[in-house]
Amino acid sequence: MQGHEVDIYRYEHRGPNFTDTFLVGGRAIGRTHSCFLIAEAGSNHDGKLDQALRLIDVAATCHADAVKFQLFRAKNLYPRDAGQADYLAGRTDIYSLIQSMELPETWLPRLAQHSHEQGLLFLVTPFYPEAVATLLPFVPAFKMSSYELTHVPLLEAVAATGLPVFASTGASNLVDIDTAIARYRSAGLRELVLLHCTAAYPAPLLQANLRSITFLHQRYQVLTGLSDHTADPLLAPVIARTLGACVLEKHFTLDRTLPGPDHSFALEPQQLELMVKAVRETEQALGLEDKQVEQCERELHHFARPALFASRELAVGDVFDQSAIQVLRRGATKASLDATYLDRLLGRKARKAYHPGEPVALDELA
Protein backbone atom coordinates (compact mmCIF):
# COMPACT_ATOMS: atom_id res chain seq x y z
CA MET A 1 0.00 0.00 0.00
CA GLN A 2 1.43 3.34 -1.00
CA GLY A 3 1.89 6.06 1.60
CA HIS A 4 -0.08 9.27 1.63
CA GLU A 5 1.19 12.02 -0.61
CA VAL A 6 1.56 15.31 1.21
CA ASP A 7 1.99 18.72 -0.36
CA ILE A 8 4.45 20.28 2.07
CA TYR A 9 3.53 23.76 0.87
CA ARG A 10 -0.20 23.43 1.46
CA TYR A 11 -2.21 22.51 4.49
CA GLU A 12 -5.95 22.89 4.82
CA HIS A 13 -6.85 24.29 8.24
CA ARG A 14 -10.07 22.74 9.47
CA GLY A 15 -11.63 23.86 12.69
CA PRO A 16 -10.79 26.71 15.09
CA ASN A 17 -7.26 28.06 15.22
CA PHE A 18 -4.83 27.42 18.04
CA THR A 19 -4.22 30.37 20.34
CA ASP A 20 -1.01 32.33 19.95
CA THR A 21 -0.59 33.13 23.66
CA PHE A 22 -1.65 31.24 26.77
CA LEU A 23 -0.66 30.66 30.37
CA VAL A 24 0.87 27.59 31.98
CA GLY A 25 1.02 27.86 35.74
CA GLY A 26 0.98 31.63 35.45
CA ARG A 27 3.83 31.67 32.90
CA ALA A 28 3.02 33.24 29.53
CA ILE A 29 3.69 31.04 26.51
CA GLY A 30 4.04 32.74 23.13
CA ARG A 31 6.47 34.02 20.52
CA THR A 32 6.63 37.48 22.13
CA HIS A 33 7.28 36.13 25.63
CA SER A 34 10.39 34.68 27.22
CA CYS A 35 11.12 31.15 26.05
CA PHE A 36 9.66 28.55 28.42
CA LEU A 37 12.62 26.38 29.43
CA ILE A 38 11.94 22.79 30.46
CA ALA A 39 14.72 20.92 32.23
CA GLU A 40 14.03 17.29 31.29
CA ALA A 41 15.01 15.01 34.16
CA GLY A 42 13.23 12.13 32.46
CA SER A 43 14.34 8.83 33.92
CA ASN A 44 17.69 10.11 35.17
CA HIS A 45 16.53 9.58 38.74
CA ASP A 46 17.69 5.94 38.34
CA GLY A 47 14.94 4.77 40.65
CA LYS A 48 16.20 6.87 43.60
CA LEU A 49 13.91 9.47 45.15
CA ASP A 50 16.77 11.48 46.61
CA GLN A 51 18.36 11.67 43.16
CA ALA A 52 15.09 12.90 41.68
CA LEU A 53 14.91 15.62 44.33
CA ARG A 54 18.50 16.65 43.58
CA LEU A 55 17.60 16.94 39.90
CA ILE A 56 14.83 19.36 40.86
CA ASP A 57 17.32 21.39 42.89
CA VAL A 58 19.68 21.60 39.91
CA ALA A 59 16.90 22.72 37.58
CA ALA A 60 15.99 25.49 40.01
CA THR A 61 19.59 26.58 40.52
CA CYS A 62 20.00 26.80 36.75
CA HIS A 63 16.88 29.00 36.50
CA ALA A 64 14.78 26.70 34.33
CA ASP A 65 11.04 27.41 34.21
CA ALA A 66 9.96 23.81 34.71
CA VAL A 67 11.37 20.40 35.57
CA LYS A 68 9.93 17.34 33.86
CA PHE A 69 9.82 13.62 34.58
CA GLN A 70 8.21 10.70 32.74
CA LEU A 71 5.49 8.29 33.82
CA PHE A 72 5.60 5.03 31.90
CA ARG A 73 5.19 1.32 32.53
CA ALA A 74 7.00 -1.29 30.49
CA LYS A 75 3.78 -3.28 30.08
CA ASN A 76 2.16 -0.22 28.44
CA LEU A 77 5.03 0.45 26.04
CA TYR A 78 6.38 -2.81 24.65
CA PRO A 79 5.56 -6.50 24.43
CA ARG A 80 7.86 -8.61 26.57
CA ASP A 81 9.64 -10.01 23.51
CA ALA A 82 10.34 -6.58 21.94
CA GLY A 83 14.07 -7.31 21.87
CA GLN A 84 16.91 -4.79 21.93
CA ALA A 85 17.26 -1.37 20.34
CA ASP A 86 20.53 -0.71 18.56
CA TYR A 87 20.95 2.74 20.11
CA LEU A 88 21.15 1.14 23.57
CA ALA A 89 24.28 -0.76 22.49
CA GLY A 90 23.15 -4.11 23.87
CA ARG A 91 22.55 -2.99 27.46
CA THR A 92 19.61 -5.36 27.90
CA ASP A 93 16.27 -6.07 26.28
CA ILE A 94 14.09 -2.98 26.02
CA TYR A 95 11.28 -4.34 28.20
CA SER A 96 13.57 -5.03 31.17
CA LEU A 97 15.34 -1.71 30.71
CA ILE A 98 12.11 0.28 30.67
CA GLN A 99 10.88 -1.63 33.70
CA SER A 100 14.01 -0.66 35.64
CA MET A 101 13.46 3.03 34.83
CA GLU A 102 9.84 3.31 35.97
CA LEU A 103 8.97 6.22 38.25
CA PRO A 104 6.80 5.17 41.22
CA GLU A 105 3.46 6.99 41.33
CA THR A 106 3.91 7.41 45.07
CA TRP A 107 6.71 9.90 44.34
CA LEU A 108 4.46 12.33 42.50
CA PRO A 109 3.17 14.40 45.48
CA ARG A 110 6.69 14.79 46.89
CA LEU A 111 8.23 15.71 43.53
CA ALA A 112 5.48 18.19 42.75
CA GLN A 113 5.72 19.84 46.15
CA HIS A 114 9.51 20.08 46.02
CA SER A 115 9.34 21.59 42.53
CA HIS A 116 6.90 24.25 43.69
CA GLU A 117 9.03 25.00 46.74
CA GLN A 118 11.96 25.57 44.39
CA GLY A 119 9.95 27.94 42.18
CA LEU A 120 9.57 25.47 39.32
CA LEU A 121 6.56 24.22 37.44
CA PHE A 122 6.23 20.45 37.64
CA LEU A 123 5.62 18.50 34.43
CA VAL A 124 5.40 14.77 33.73
CA THR A 125 5.02 13.09 30.36
CA PRO A 126 2.30 10.40 30.31
CA PHE A 127 2.97 7.38 28.11
CA TYR A 128 -0.36 5.58 28.42
CA PRO A 129 -3.95 6.84 28.76
CA GLU A 130 -4.46 5.85 32.39
CA ALA A 131 -1.45 7.96 33.38
CA VAL A 132 -3.31 11.12 32.38
CA ALA A 133 -5.80 10.88 35.25
CA THR A 134 -2.97 10.00 37.64
CA LEU A 135 -1.02 13.12 36.69
CA LEU A 136 -3.92 15.55 36.40
CA PRO A 137 -3.80 16.73 40.06
CA PHE A 138 -0.10 17.57 39.78
CA VAL A 139 0.62 19.20 36.41
CA PRO A 140 -0.47 22.47 34.73
CA ALA A 141 0.14 21.12 31.22
CA PHE A 142 1.04 17.91 29.43
CA LYS A 143 4.28 17.34 27.55
CA MET A 144 3.86 14.57 24.98
CA SER A 145 6.64 12.26 23.82
CA SER A 146 7.55 12.06 20.13
CA TYR A 147 6.79 8.37 19.94
CA GLU A 148 3.28 8.93 21.26
CA LEU A 149 2.41 11.49 18.56
CA THR A 150 0.17 8.90 16.86
CA HIS A 151 -1.08 7.22 20.06
CA VAL A 152 -4.68 8.26 19.44
CA PRO A 153 -6.23 7.11 22.76
CA LEU A 154 -3.49 8.95 24.66
CA LEU A 155 -3.90 12.11 22.58
CA GLU A 156 -7.62 12.11 23.17
CA ALA A 157 -7.22 11.52 26.91
CA VAL A 158 -4.81 14.44 27.20
CA ALA A 159 -6.93 16.77 25.05
CA ALA A 160 -10.01 15.94 27.13
CA THR A 161 -8.37 17.46 30.23
CA GLY A 162 -8.44 20.93 28.71
CA LEU A 163 -4.84 21.56 29.79
CA PRO A 164 -2.25 23.00 27.39
CA VAL A 165 -0.13 20.50 25.46
CA PHE A 166 3.51 20.55 24.38
CA ALA A 167 3.83 17.85 21.71
CA SER A 168 7.18 16.61 20.40
CA THR A 169 7.41 15.55 16.77
CA GLY A 170 10.59 13.46 16.58
CA ALA A 171 10.73 10.45 14.23
CA SER A 172 7.56 11.62 12.50
CA ASN A 173 6.54 12.91 9.10
CA LEU A 174 3.89 15.37 7.95
CA VAL A 175 1.20 12.70 7.70
CA ASP A 176 1.79 11.85 11.36
CA ILE A 177 1.69 15.51 12.41
CA ASP A 178 -1.35 16.26 10.25
CA THR A 179 -3.16 13.38 11.94
CA ALA A 180 -2.21 14.53 15.44
CA ILE A 181 -3.20 18.13 14.70
CA ALA A 182 -6.56 16.98 13.39
CA ARG A 183 -7.17 14.87 16.52
CA TYR A 184 -6.26 17.72 18.84
CA ARG A 185 -8.47 20.17 16.94
CA SER A 186 -11.44 17.83 16.88
CA ALA A 187 -11.06 17.29 20.62
CA GLY A 188 -11.28 21.04 21.20
CA LEU A 189 -7.65 21.64 22.15
CA ARG A 190 -6.62 25.26 21.52
CA GLU A 191 -3.45 25.66 23.60
CA LEU A 192 -0.77 23.69 21.77
CA VAL A 193 2.95 24.00 21.10
CA LEU A 194 4.54 21.70 18.52
CA LEU A 195 8.12 20.90 19.45
CA HIS A 196 10.46 20.08 16.60
CA CYS A 197 12.68 17.18 17.61
CA THR A 198 15.28 14.86 16.12
CA ALA A 199 14.77 11.62 18.02
CA ALA A 200 18.33 10.35 18.29
CA TYR A 201 20.45 10.13 21.44
CA PRO A 202 22.42 12.28 20.88
CA ALA A 203 21.09 13.89 17.72
CA PRO A 204 23.78 14.89 15.18
CA LEU A 205 23.84 18.58 14.31
CA LEU A 206 23.69 17.73 10.61
CA GLN A 207 20.24 16.26 11.19
CA ALA A 208 18.96 18.84 13.67
CA ASN A 209 16.98 20.61 10.88
CA LEU A 210 16.16 23.61 13.03
CA ARG A 211 14.40 25.38 10.17
CA SER A 212 11.55 22.97 10.87
CA ILE A 213 10.67 25.22 13.81
CA THR A 214 9.54 28.00 11.46
CA PHE A 215 8.16 25.54 8.90
CA LEU A 216 5.84 23.93 11.46
CA HIS A 217 4.73 27.33 12.69
CA GLN A 218 3.85 28.49 9.19
CA ARG A 219 2.21 25.23 8.12
CA TYR A 220 -0.02 24.71 11.12
CA GLN A 221 -0.36 28.28 12.42
CA VAL A 222 0.62 27.03 15.85
CA LEU A 223 3.26 27.93 18.41
CA THR A 224 6.48 25.97 18.00
CA GLY A 225 9.55 25.09 20.01
CA LEU A 226 12.37 22.57 20.25
CA SER A 227 12.93 19.36 22.17
CA ASP A 228 16.69 19.25 21.74
CA HIS A 229 18.75 16.06 21.86
CA THR A 230 21.98 17.47 20.44
CA ALA A 231 25.01 17.23 22.70
CA ASP A 232 26.04 20.88 22.43
CA PRO A 233 24.47 22.94 25.24
CA LEU A 234 24.32 26.21 23.33
CA LEU A 235 24.16 26.01 19.54
CA ALA A 236 20.75 24.47 18.86
CA PRO A 237 18.96 26.21 21.78
CA VAL A 238 20.24 29.65 20.75
CA ILE A 239 19.39 29.11 17.08
CA ALA A 240 15.96 27.78 18.03
CA ARG A 241 15.21 30.90 20.01
CA THR A 242 16.18 33.14 17.11
CA LEU A 243 13.82 31.11 14.90
CA GLY A 244 10.89 31.85 17.18
CA ALA A 245 10.88 28.83 19.51
CA CYS A 246 8.75 29.71 22.53
CA VAL A 247 9.37 26.44 24.39
CA LEU A 248 12.70 24.63 24.75
CA GLU A 249 13.25 21.25 26.34
CA LYS A 250 16.67 19.76 27.12
CA HIS A 251 17.67 16.59 28.97
CA PHE A 252 19.95 17.03 31.98
CA THR A 253 21.66 14.84 34.53
CA LEU A 254 23.69 15.12 37.70
CA ASP A 255 26.59 13.31 36.06
CA ARG A 256 27.01 11.89 32.55
CA THR A 257 28.94 8.91 33.89
CA LEU A 258 25.98 7.60 35.90
CA PRO A 259 24.44 4.31 34.75
CA GLY A 260 21.26 4.47 32.70
CA PRO A 261 20.57 5.04 29.02
CA ASP A 262 19.77 8.79 29.17
CA HIS A 263 22.72 10.15 31.14
CA SER A 264 25.39 10.09 28.45
CA PHE A 265 23.72 12.59 26.10
CA ALA A 266 22.21 14.84 28.80
CA LEU A 267 23.63 18.16 29.99
CA GLU A 268 25.46 18.30 33.28
CA PRO A 269 24.49 21.08 35.73
CA GLN A 270 27.08 23.60 34.60
CA GLN A 271 26.09 23.08 30.98
CA LEU A 272 22.40 23.48 31.77
CA GLU A 273 23.16 26.75 33.54
CA LEU A 274 25.15 27.97 30.52
CA MET A 275 22.29 27.05 28.20
CA VAL A 276 19.70 28.96 30.23
CA LYS A 277 22.01 31.98 30.41
CA ALA A 278 22.68 31.87 26.65
CA VAL A 279 18.98 31.66 25.78
CA ARG A 280 18.14 34.57 28.07
CA GLU A 281 20.97 36.68 26.65
CA THR A 282 19.80 35.78 23.14
CA GLU A 283 16.35 37.07 24.02
CA GLN A 284 17.86 40.31 25.27
CA ALA A 285 19.85 40.67 22.05
CA LEU A 286 16.80 39.90 19.89
CA GLY A 287 14.86 42.69 21.58
CA LEU A 288 11.65 43.96 20.01
CA GLU A 289 10.27 43.94 16.49
CA ASP A 290 10.67 47.69 16.30
CA LYS A 291 13.26 50.30 15.36
CA GLN A 292 14.05 53.26 17.54
CA VAL A 293 17.02 55.19 18.93
CA GLU A 294 18.22 53.23 21.93
CA GLN A 295 19.38 54.81 25.18
CA CYS A 296 22.99 53.85 24.47
CA GLU A 297 22.80 55.56 21.04
CA ARG A 298 21.36 58.90 22.09
CA GLU A 299 24.62 60.82 22.49
CA LEU A 300 25.89 59.82 19.05
CA HIS A 301 22.43 60.22 17.56
CA HIS A 302 22.95 63.93 18.14
CA PHE A 303 26.75 64.17 17.90
CA ALA A 304 27.24 62.22 14.66
CA ARG A 305 23.99 63.13 12.92
CA PRO A 306 24.39 64.98 9.58
CA ALA A 307 23.42 68.65 9.73
CA LEU A 308 23.64 71.72 7.47
CA PHE A 309 26.54 74.16 7.74
CA ALA A 310 27.60 77.23 5.76
CA SER A 311 30.43 76.41 3.38
CA ARG A 312 31.42 80.06 2.71
CA GLU A 313 30.79 83.58 3.92
CA LEU A 314 27.12 84.51 3.59
CA ALA A 315 25.50 87.89 4.09
CA VAL A 316 21.91 88.52 5.00
CA GLY A 317 19.82 87.94 1.89
CA ASP A 318 22.31 85.68 0.13
CA VAL A 319 20.69 82.66 -1.48
CA PHE A 320 21.33 79.22 -0.06
CA ASP A 321 22.57 77.25 -3.07
CA GLN A 322 24.63 74.07 -3.30
CA SER A 323 27.87 76.05 -3.06
CA ALA A 324 26.74 77.79 0.12
CA ILE A 325 25.85 74.67 2.11
CA GLN A 326 27.78 71.63 3.27
CA VAL A 327 26.65 68.56 5.18
CA LEU A 328 28.73 67.77 8.24
CA ARG A 329 28.15 65.76 11.36
CA ARG A 330 26.58 67.93 14.02
CA GLY A 331 29.17 67.47 16.80
CA ALA A 332 28.59 69.46 19.95
CA THR A 333 26.67 72.28 18.24
CA LYS A 334 23.40 72.82 20.02
CA ALA A 335 21.26 74.27 17.25
CA SER A 336 21.75 73.20 13.65
CA LEU A 337 19.34 72.37 10.88
CA ASP A 338 19.07 68.65 10.17
CA ALA A 339 20.47 67.49 6.81
CA THR A 340 17.07 66.06 5.87
CA TYR A 341 15.89 69.69 5.36
CA LEU A 342 18.42 70.42 2.59
CA ASP A 343 15.84 70.44 -0.20
CA ARG A 344 13.64 72.87 1.70
CA LEU A 345 16.56 75.21 2.41
CA LEU A 346 17.88 75.44 -1.17
CA GLY A 347 16.76 78.65 -2.87
CA ARG A 348 15.86 80.47 0.35
CA LYS A 349 17.54 83.70 1.39
CA ALA A 350 19.67 83.83 4.51
CA ARG A 351 18.06 85.61 7.44
CA LYS A 352 21.46 86.23 9.06
CA ALA A 353 25.13 86.34 8.12
CA TYR A 354 27.23 83.15 8.30
CA HIS A 355 30.90 82.34 8.53
CA PRO A 356 32.27 79.17 6.90
CA GLY A 357 31.55 76.14 9.12
CA GLU A 358 28.79 77.88 11.05
CA PRO A 359 25.65 75.77 11.56
CA VAL A 360 22.56 76.87 9.67
CA ALA A 361 20.08 78.27 12.16
CA LEU A 362 16.83 76.46 12.81
CA ASP A 363 14.74 79.55 12.06
CA GLU A 364 15.91 79.70 8.43
CA LEU A 365 12.86 77.57 7.61
CA ALA A 366 10.46 79.61 9.70
Coordinates of C-alpha atoms in Angstrom, one line a residue:
M1 CA 0.0 0.0 0.0
Q2 CA 1.4 3.3 -1.0
G3 CA 1.9 6.1 1.6
H4 CA -0.1 9.3 1.6
E5 CA 1.2 12.0 -0.6
V6 CA 1.6 15.3 1.2
D7 CA 2.0 18.7 -0.4
I8 CA 4.5 20.3 2.1
Y9 CA 3.5 23.8 0.9
R10 CA -0.2 23.4 1.5
Y11 CA -2.2 22.5 4.5
E12 CA -6.0 22.9 4.8
H13 CA -6.8 24.3 8.2
R14 CA -10.1 22.7 9.5
G15 CA -11.6 23.9 12.7
P16 CA -10.8 26.7 15.1
N17 CA -7.3 28.1 15.2
F18 CA -4.8 27.4 18.0
T19 CA -4.2 30.4 20.3
D20 CA -1.0 32.3 19.9
T21 CA -0.6 33.1 23.7
F22 CA -1.7 31.2 26.8
L23 CA -0.7 30.7 30.4
V24 CA 0.9 27.6 32.0
G25 CA 1.0 27.9 35.7
G26 CA 1.0 31.6 35.5
R27 CA 3.8 31.7 32.9
A28 CA 3.0 33.2 29.5
I29 CA 3.7 31.0 26.5
G30 CA 4.0 32.7 23.1
R31 CA 6.5 34.0 20.5
T32 CA 6.6 37.5 22.1
H33 CA 7.3 36.1 25.6
S34 CA 10.4 34.7 27.2
C35 CA 11.1 31.2 26.0
F36 CA 9.7 28.6 28.4
L37 CA 12.6 26.4 29.4
I38 CA 11.9 22.8 30.5
A39 CA 14.7 20.9 32.2
E40 CA 14.0 17.3 31.3
A41 CA 15.0 15.0 34.2
G42 CA 13.2 12.1 32.5
S43 CA 14.3 8.8 33.9
N44 CA 17.7 10.1 35.2
H45 CA 16.5 9.6 38.7
D46 CA 17.7 5.9 38.3
G47 CA 14.9 4.8 40.7
K48 CA 16.2 6.9 43.6
L49 CA 13.9 9.5 45.2
D50 CA 16.8 11.5 46.6
Q51 CA 18.4 11.7 43.2
A52 CA 15.1 12.9 41.7
L53 CA 14.9 15.6 44.3
R54 CA 18.5 16.7 43.6
L55 CA 17.6 16.9 39.9
I56 CA 14.8 19.4 40.9
D57 CA 17.3 21.4 42.9
V58 CA 19.7 21.6 39.9
A59 CA 16.9 22.7 37.6
A60 CA 16.0 25.5 40.0
T61 CA 19.6 26.6 40.5
C62 CA 20.0 26.8 36.8
H63 CA 16.9 29.0 36.5
A64 CA 14.8 26.7 34.3
D65 CA 11.0 27.4 34.2
A66 CA 10.0 23.8 34.7
V67 CA 11.4 20.4 35.6
K68 CA 9.9 17.3 33.9
F69 CA 9.8 13.6 34.6
Q70 CA 8.2 10.7 32.7
L71 CA 5.5 8.3 33.8
F72 CA 5.6 5.0 31.9
R73 CA 5.2 1.3 32.5
A74 CA 7.0 -1.3 30.5
K75 CA 3.8 -3.3 30.1
N76 CA 2.2 -0.2 28.4
L77 CA 5.0 0.5 26.0
Y78 CA 6.4 -2.8 24.6
P79 CA 5.6 -6.5 24.4
R80 CA 7.9 -8.6 26.6
D81 CA 9.6 -10.0 23.5
A82 CA 10.3 -6.6 21.9
G83 CA 14.1 -7.3 21.9
Q84 CA 16.9 -4.8 21.9
A85 CA 17.3 -1.4 20.3
D86 CA 20.5 -0.7 18.6
Y87 CA 21.0 2.7 20.1
L88 CA 21.2 1.1 23.6
A89 CA 24.3 -0.8 22.5
G90 CA 23.2 -4.1 23.9
R91 CA 22.6 -3.0 27.5
T92 CA 19.6 -5.4 27.9
D93 CA 16.3 -6.1 26.3
I94 CA 14.1 -3.0 26.0
Y95 CA 11.3 -4.3 28.2
S96 CA 13.6 -5.0 31.2
L97 CA 15.3 -1.7 30.7
I98 CA 12.1 0.3 30.7
Q99 CA 10.9 -1.6 33.7
S100 CA 14.0 -0.7 35.6
M101 CA 13.5 3.0 34.8
E102 CA 9.8 3.3 36.0
L103 CA 9.0 6.2 38.2
P104 CA 6.8 5.2 41.2
E105 CA 3.5 7.0 41.3
T106 CA 3.9 7.4 45.1
W107 CA 6.7 9.9 44.3
L108 CA 4.5 12.3 42.5
P109 CA 3.2 14.4 45.5
R110 CA 6.7 14.8 46.9
L111 CA 8.2 15.7 43.5
A112 CA 5.5 18.2 42.7
Q113 CA 5.7 19.8 46.2
H114 CA 9.5 20.1 46.0
S115 CA 9.3 21.6 42.5
H116 CA 6.9 24.2 43.7
E117 CA 9.0 25.0 46.7
Q118 CA 12.0 25.6 44.4
G119 CA 9.9 27.9 42.2
L120 CA 9.6 25.5 39.3
L121 CA 6.6 24.2 37.4
F122 CA 6.2 20.5 37.6
L123 CA 5.6 18.5 34.4
V124 CA 5.4 14.8 33.7
T125 CA 5.0 13.1 30.4
P126 CA 2.3 10.4 30.3
F127 CA 3.0 7.4 28.1
Y128 CA -0.4 5.6 28.4
P129 CA -3.9 6.8 28.8
E130 CA -4.5 5.8 32.4
A131 CA -1.4 8.0 33.4
V132 CA -3.3 11.1 32.4
A133 CA -5.8 10.9 35.3
T134 CA -3.0 10.0 37.6
L135 CA -1.0 13.1 36.7
L136 CA -3.9 15.5 36.4
P137 CA -3.8 16.7 40.1
F138 CA -0.1 17.6 39.8
V139 CA 0.6 19.2 36.4
P140 CA -0.5 22.5 34.7
A141 CA 0.1 21.1 31.2
F142 CA 1.0 17.9 29.4
K143 CA 4.3 17.3 27.6
M144 CA 3.9 14.6 25.0
S145 CA 6.6 12.3 23.8
S146 CA 7.6 12.1 20.1
Y147 CA 6.8 8.4 19.9
E148 CA 3.3 8.9 21.3
L149 CA 2.4 11.5 18.6
T150 CA 0.2 8.9 16.9
H151 CA -1.1 7.2 20.1
V152 CA -4.7 8.3 19.4
P153 CA -6.2 7.1 22.8
L154 CA -3.5 8.9 24.7
L155 CA -3.9 12.1 22.6
E156 CA -7.6 12.1 23.2
A157 CA -7.2 11.5 26.9
V158 CA -4.8 14.4 27.2
A159 CA -6.9 16.8 25.1
A160 CA -10.0 15.9 27.1
T161 CA -8.4 17.5 30.2
G162 CA -8.4 20.9 28.7
L163 CA -4.8 21.6 29.8
P164 CA -2.2 23.0 27.4
V165 CA -0.1 20.5 25.5
F166 CA 3.5 20.5 24.4
A167 CA 3.8 17.9 21.7
S168 CA 7.2 16.6 20.4
T169 CA 7.4 15.6 16.8
G170 CA 10.6 13.5 16.6
A171 CA 10.7 10.5 14.2
S172 CA 7.6 11.6 12.5
N173 CA 6.5 12.9 9.1
L174 CA 3.9 15.4 7.9
V175 CA 1.2 12.7 7.7
D176 CA 1.8 11.9 11.4
I177 CA 1.7 15.5 12.4
D178 CA -1.3 16.3 10.2
T179 CA -3.2 13.4 11.9
A180 CA -2.2 14.5 15.4
I181 CA -3.2 18.1 14.7
A182 CA -6.6 17.0 13.4
R183 CA -7.2 14.9 16.5
Y184 CA -6.3 17.7 18.8
R185 CA -8.5 20.2 16.9
S186 CA -11.4 17.8 16.9
A187 CA -11.1 17.3 20.6
G188 CA -11.3 21.0 21.2
L189 CA -7.6 21.6 22.2
R190 CA -6.6 25.3 21.5
E191 CA -3.5 25.7 23.6
L192 CA -0.8 23.7 21.8
V193 CA 3.0 24.0 21.1
L194 CA 4.5 21.7 18.5
L195 CA 8.1 20.9 19.4
H196 CA 10.5 20.1 16.6
C197 CA 12.7 17.2 17.6
T198 CA 15.3 14.9 16.1
A199 CA 14.8 11.6 18.0
A200 CA 18.3 10.4 18.3
Y201 CA 20.5 10.1 21.4
P202 CA 22.4 12.3 20.9
A203 CA 21.1 13.9 17.7
P204 CA 23.8 14.9 15.2
L205 CA 23.8 18.6 14.3
L206 CA 23.7 17.7 10.6
Q207 CA 20.2 16.3 11.2
A208 CA 19.0 18.8 13.7
N209 CA 17.0 20.6 10.9
L210 CA 16.2 23.6 13.0
R211 CA 14.4 25.4 10.2
S212 CA 11.6 23.0 10.9
I213 CA 10.7 25.2 13.8
T214 CA 9.5 28.0 11.5
F215 CA 8.2 25.5 8.9
L216 CA 5.8 23.9 11.5
H217 CA 4.7 27.3 12.7
Q218 CA 3.9 28.5 9.2
R219 CA 2.2 25.2 8.1
Y220 CA 0.0 24.7 11.1
Q221 CA -0.4 28.3 12.4
V222 CA 0.6 27.0 15.8
L223 CA 3.3 27.9 18.4
T224 CA 6.5 26.0 18.0
G225 CA 9.5 25.1 20.0
L226 CA 12.4 22.6 20.3
S227 CA 12.9 19.4 22.2
D228 CA 16.7 19.2 21.7
H229 CA 18.8 16.1 21.9
T230 CA 22.0 17.5 20.4
A231 CA 25.0 17.2 22.7
D232 CA 26.0 20.9 22.4
P233 CA 24.5 22.9 25.2
L234 CA 24.3 26.2 23.3
L235 CA 24.2 26.0 19.5
A236 CA 20.7 24.5 18.9
P237 CA 19.0 26.2 21.8
V238 CA 20.2 29.6 20.7
I239 CA 19.4 29.1 17.1
A240 CA 16.0 27.8 18.0
R241 CA 15.2 30.9 20.0
T242 CA 16.2 33.1 17.1
L243 CA 13.8 31.1 14.9
G244 CA 10.9 31.8 17.2
A245 CA 10.9 28.8 19.5
C246 CA 8.7 29.7 22.5
V247 CA 9.4 26.4 24.4
L248 CA 12.7 24.6 24.7
E249 CA 13.3 21.2 26.3
K250 CA 16.7 19.8 27.1
H251 CA 17.7 16.6 29.0
F252 CA 19.9 17.0 32.0
T253 CA 21.7 14.8 34.5
L254 CA 23.7 15.1 37.7
D255 CA 26.6 13.3 36.1
R256 CA 27.0 11.9 32.5
T257 CA 28.9 8.9 33.9
L258 CA 26.0 7.6 35.9
P259 CA 24.4 4.3 34.7
G260 CA 21.3 4.5 32.7
P261 CA 20.6 5.0 29.0
D262 CA 19.8 8.8 29.2
H263 CA 22.7 10.2 31.1
S264 CA 25.4 10.1 28.4
F265 CA 23.7 12.6 26.1
A266 CA 22.2 14.8 28.8
L267 CA 23.6 18.2 30.0
E268 CA 25.5 18.3 33.3
P269 CA 24.5 21.1 35.7
Q270 CA 27.1 23.6 34.6
Q271 CA 26.1 23.1 31.0
L272 CA 22.4 23.5 31.8
E273 CA 23.2 26.8 33.5
L274 CA 25.1 28.0 30.5
M275 CA 22.3 27.0 28.2
V276 CA 19.7 29.0 30.2
K277 CA 22.0 32.0 30.4
A278 CA 22.7 31.9 26.7
V279 CA 19.0 31.7 25.8
R280 CA 18.1 34.6 28.1
E281 CA 21.0 36.7 26.6
T282 CA 19.8 35.8 23.1
E283 CA 16.3 37.1 24.0
Q284 CA 17.9 40.3 25.3
A285 CA 19.8 40.7 22.1
L286 CA 16.8 39.9 19.9
G287 CA 14.9 42.7 21.6
L288 CA 11.7 44.0 20.0
E289 CA 10.3 43.9 16.5
D290 CA 10.7 47.7 16.3
K291 CA 13.3 50.3 15.4
Q292 CA 14.1 53.3 17.5
V293 CA 17.0 55.2 18.9
E294 CA 18.2 53.2 21.9
Q295 CA 19.4 54.8 25.2
C296 CA 23.0 53.8 24.5
E297 CA 22.8 55.6 21.0
R298 CA 21.4 58.9 22.1
E299 CA 24.6 60.8 22.5
L300 CA 25.9 59.8 19.0
H301 CA 22.4 60.2 17.6
H302 CA 22.9 63.9 18.1
F303 CA 26.8 64.2 17.9
A304 CA 27.2 62.2 14.7
R305 CA 24.0 63.1 12.9
P306 CA 24.4 65.0 9.6
A307 CA 23.4 68.7 9.7
L308 CA 23.6 71.7 7.5
F309 CA 26.5 74.2 7.7
A310 CA 27.6 77.2 5.8
S311 CA 30.4 76.4 3.4
R312 CA 31.4 80.1 2.7
E313 CA 30.8 83.6 3.9
L314 CA 27.1 84.5 3.6
A315 CA 25.5 87.9 4.1
V316 CA 21.9 88.5 5.0
G317 CA 19.8 87.9 1.9
D318 CA 22.3 85.7 0.1
V319 CA 20.7 82.7 -1.5
F320 CA 21.3 79.2 -0.1
D321 CA 22.6 77.3 -3.1
Q322 CA 24.6 74.1 -3.3
S323 CA 27.9 76.0 -3.1
A324 CA 26.7 77.8 0.1
I325 CA 25.9 74.7 2.1
Q326 CA 27.8 71.6 3.3
V327 CA 26.7 68.6 5.2
L328 CA 28.7 67.8 8.2
R329 CA 28.1 65.8 11.4
R330 CA 26.6 67.9 14.0
G331 CA 29.2 67.5 16.8
A332 CA 28.6 69.5 19.9
T333 CA 26.7 72.3 18.2
K334 CA 23.4 72.8 20.0
A335 CA 21.3 74.3 17.3
S336 CA 21.8 73.2 13.6
L337 CA 19.3 72.4 10.9
D338 CA 19.1 68.6 10.2
A339 CA 20.5 67.5 6.8
T340 CA 17.1 66.1 5.9
Y341 CA 15.9 69.7 5.4
L342 CA 18.4 70.4 2.6
D343 CA 15.8 70.4 -0.2
R344 CA 13.6 72.9 1.7
L345 CA 16.6 75.2 2.4
L346 CA 17.9 75.4 -1.2
G347 CA 16.8 78.7 -2.9
R348 CA 15.9 80.5 0.3
K349 CA 17.5 83.7 1.4
A350 CA 19.7 83.8 4.5
R351 CA 18.1 85.6 7.4
K352 CA 21.5 86.2 9.1
A353 CA 25.1 86.3 8.1
Y354 CA 27.2 83.2 8.3
H355 CA 30.9 82.3 8.5
P356 CA 32.3 79.2 6.9
G357 CA 31.6 76.1 9.1
E358 CA 28.8 77.9 11.1
P359 CA 25.6 75.8 11.6
V360 CA 22.6 76.9 9.7
A361 CA 20.1 78.3 12.2
L362 CA 16.8 76.5 12.8
D363 CA 14.7 79.5 12.1
E364 CA 15.9 79.7 8.4
L365 CA 12.9 77.6 7.6
A366 CA 10.5 79.6 9.7

